[in-house]
Amino acid sequence: MAKGTGKPRKKIPRALAVVRADNCTGCEACIEVCPVDCIYKVPGEDQPHLQSFVDIDLERCIGCDLCERWCPWDAIDMVPPTQLVAAVADKGGPEPYLEKNGAQLIAVAQTIQDLAIEAQQAKK
Ligand code: SF4
Ligand code: SF4
């Protein structure tokens, strides 16, 4: 899963990066440019049989959108945090990866989305 390096960000960004795994070739251009090192290659050592693609630790993404701009395959969407769960649920990718990680990825998205909606309501 996520590399877990670096510090969590302090504020939820206006948009977070979600990889459309079925469009991703695993070229690693996004990994090179991410300033907080929150993009990680899949398969990891635990799933070496899967096609190559990347995923993103949404708890650490700062929404800078560099990855989206550098991706040659248009495989990254910048998604408002209030719409994160649907985007993550629809991100695609190989079944074995989704079976193993899908629920956890959605749970993380749900936590961020709930916080973003709370913050939005607090401003009203
Ligand atoms: S938006 Fe920025 S911080 Fe987030 S994954 Fe992309 S490059 Fe990294
Ligand atoms: S730059 Fe795009 S195609 Fe390349 S690894 Fe990142 S998301 Fe995948």
CSV table of C-alpha atoms and ligand atoms in Angstrom, one decimal:
chain,number,residue,atom,x,y,z
A,1,MET,CA,0.0,0.0,0.0
A,2,ALA,CA,1.0,3.6,0.6
A,3,LYS,CA,4.6,4.3,1.3
A,4,GLY,CA,3.8,6.2,4.5
A,5,THR,CA,6.7,8.6,4.2
A,6,GLY,CA,6.4,12.3,4.9
A,7,LYS,CA,4.0,14.3,7.1
A,8,PRO,CA,0.2,14.5,6.6
A,9,ARG,CA,-0.9,17.8,5.3
A,10,LYS,CA,-2.7,20.3,7.6
A,11,LYS,CA,-5.7,21.4,5.4
A,12,ILE,CA,-7.8,19.5,3.0
A,13,PRO,CA,-7.0,20.8,-0.5
A,14,ARG,CA,-9.6,22.1,-3.0
A,15,ALA,CA,-9.0,19.0,-5.2
A,16,LEU,CA,-7.2,15.7,-4.7
A,17,ALA,CA,-5.6,13.5,-7.3
A,18,VAL,CA,-7.3,10.2,-8.3
A,19,VAL,CA,-5.7,7.9,-10.8
A,20,ARG,CA,-7.8,6.3,-13.5
A,21,ALA,CA,-6.0,3.0,-13.2
A,22,ASP,CA,-7.2,1.6,-16.5
A,23,ASN,CA,-5.6,4.5,-18.4
A,24,CYS,CA,-2.3,4.4,-16.4
A,25,THR,CA,0.7,2.8,-18.0
A,26,GLY,CA,2.9,2.9,-14.9
A,27,CYS,CA,5.3,5.3,-16.7
A,28,GLU,CA,6.1,7.0,-13.3
A,29,ALA,CA,6.2,10.5,-14.7
A,30,CYS,CA,3.8,11.6,-11.9
A,31,ILE,CA,6.0,9.9,-9.2
A,32,GLU,CA,8.9,12.0,-10.4
A,33,VAL,CA,7.1,15.3,-10.0
A,34,CYS,CA,5.0,14.8,-6.8
A,35,PRO,CA,6.5,17.2,-4.2
A,36,VAL,CA,5.3,15.1,-1.2
A,37,ASP,CA,6.1,11.7,-2.5
A,38,CYS,CA,2.6,10.4,-2.1
A,39,ILE,CA,2.3,8.4,-5.3
A,40,TYR,CA,3.3,4.8,-5.2
A,41,LYS,CA,3.7,2.1,-7.8
A,42,VAL,CA,1.4,-0.9,-8.0
A,43,PRO,CA,2.1,-3.8,-8.1
A,44,GLY,CA,4.0,-3.7,-4.9
A,45,GLU,CA,6.1,-6.6,-3.8
A,46,ASP,CA,2.9,-8.2,-2.5
A,47,GLN,CA,1.2,-8.3,-5.9
A,48,PRO,CA,3.9,-8.7,-8.5
A,49,HIS,CA,1.5,-10.4,-11.0
A,50,LEU,CA,-0.6,-7.2,-11.6
A,51,GLN,CA,-0.3,-4.8,-14.6
A,52,SER,CA,1.8,-1.8,-13.8
A,53,PHE,CA,0.0,1.3,-12.5
A,54,VAL,CA,0.2,3.8,-9.7
A,55,ASP,CA,-2.1,4.9,-6.8
A,56,ILE,CA,-2.1,7.9,-4.5
A,57,ASP,CA,-2.1,8.2,-0.7
A,58,LEU,CA,-5.0,10.7,-0.5
A,59,GLU,CA,-4.3,11.5,3.1
A,60,ARG,CA,-1.0,13.1,2.0
A,61,CYS,CA,-1.9,14.6,-1.4
A,62,ILE,CA,-1.7,18.4,-1.2
A,63,GLY,CA,-3.6,18.9,-4.5
A,64,CYS,CA,-0.8,20.7,-6.3
A,65,ASP,CA,-2.0,19.1,-9.6
A,66,LEU,CA,1.5,18.6,-11.0
A,67,CYS,CA,0.8,14.9,-11.5
A,68,GLU,CA,-2.3,15.7,-13.6
A,69,ARG,CA,-0.4,18.1,-15.7
A,70,TRP,CA,2.6,15.8,-16.3
A,71,CYS,CA,0.7,12.6,-17.0
A,72,PRO,CA,1.1,11.7,-20.7
A,73,TRP,CA,-2.0,9.5,-20.7
A,74,ASP,CA,-4.6,11.8,-19.0
A,75,ALA,CA,-4.9,9.2,-16.3
A,76,ILE,CA,-5.2,11.5,-13.3
A,77,ASP,CA,-8.3,13.6,-12.4
A,78,MET,CA,-8.3,16.4,-9.8
A,79,VAL,CA,-11.4,15.7,-7.8
A,80,PRO,CA,-13.1,18.0,-5.2
A,81,PRO,CA,-12.9,16.4,-1.8
A,82,THR,CA,-16.7,16.5,-1.4
A,83,GLN,CA,-16.9,14.2,-4.4
A,84,LEU,CA,-14.1,11.9,-3.5
A,85,VAL,CA,-15.9,8.6,-2.6
A,86,ALA,CA,-17.6,8.3,-6.0
A,87,ALA,CA,-14.4,9.0,-7.8
A,88,VAL,CA,-12.4,6.5,-5.9
A,89,ALA,CA,-15.1,3.9,-6.2
A,90,ASP,CA,-14.9,4.4,-10.0
A,91,LYS,CA,-11.2,4.5,-10.3
A,92,GLY,CA,-10.8,1.2,-12.1
A,93,GLY,CA,-7.9,-1.2,-11.9
A,94,PRO,CA,-7.4,-5.0,-11.8
A,95,GLU,CA,-9.9,-7.0,-9.8
A,96,PRO,CA,-7.3,-8.6,-7.5
A,97,TYR,CA,-6.0,-5.1,-6.5
A,98,LEU,CA,-9.5,-3.8,-5.9
A,99,GLU,CA,-10.6,-6.9,-4.0
A,100,LYS,CA,-7.6,-6.5,-1.7
A,101,ASN,CA,-7.5,-2.7,-1.4
A,102,GLY,CA,-10.8,-1.2,-2.6
A,103,ALA,CA,-12.6,-1.1,0.7
A,104,GLN,CA,-9.6,0.6,2.5
A,105,LEU,CA,-9.2,3.1,-0.4
A,106,ILE,CA,-12.9,4.0,-0.2
A,107,ALA,CA,-12.8,4.3,3.6
A,108,VAL,CA,-9.9,6.8,3.4
A,109,ALA,CA,-11.9,8.8,0.7
A,110,GLN,CA,-15.0,8.7,2.9
A,111,THR,CA,-13.1,10.1,5.9
A,112,ILE,CA,-11.7,13.0,3.8
A,113,GLN,CA,-15.0,13.6,2.1
A,114,ASP,CA,-16.9,13.8,5.5
A,115,LEU,CA,-14.3,16.3,6.9
A,116,ALA,CA,-14.6,18.4,3.7
A,117,ILE,CA,-18.4,18.4,3.9
A,118,GLU,CA,-18.2,19.3,7.6
A,119,ALA,CA,-15.8,22.2,6.8
A,120,GLN,CA,-18.1,23.4,4.0
A,121,GLN,CA,-21.1,23.4,6.3
A,122,ALA,CA,-19.2,25.2,9.1
A,123,LYS,CA,-18.6,28.1,6.7
A,124,LYS,CA,-22.3,28.6,6.0
B,1,SF4,S1,-1.8,16.6,-6.8
B,1,SF4,FE1,0.4,17.0,-6.2
B,1,SF4,S2,0.6,16.2,-4.1
B,1,SF4,FE2,-1.3,15.2,-5.0
B,1,SF4,S3,-0.5,13.3,-5.9
B,1,SF4,FE3,-0.5,14.9,-7.5
B,1,SF4,S4,1.6,15.7,-7.5
B,1,SF4,FE4,1.3,14.6,-5.6
B,2,SF4,S1,2.1,9.8,-15.2
B,2,SF4,FE1,0.0,9.0,-15.7
B,2,SF4,S2,0.4,7.1,-16.9
B,2,SF4,FE2,2.3,7.7,-15.9
B,2,SF4,S3,2.3,6.5,-13.9
B,2,SF4,FE3,1.4,8.5,-13.5
B,2,SF4,S4,-0.8,8.3,-13.7
B,2,SF4,FE4,0.2,6.5,-14.7
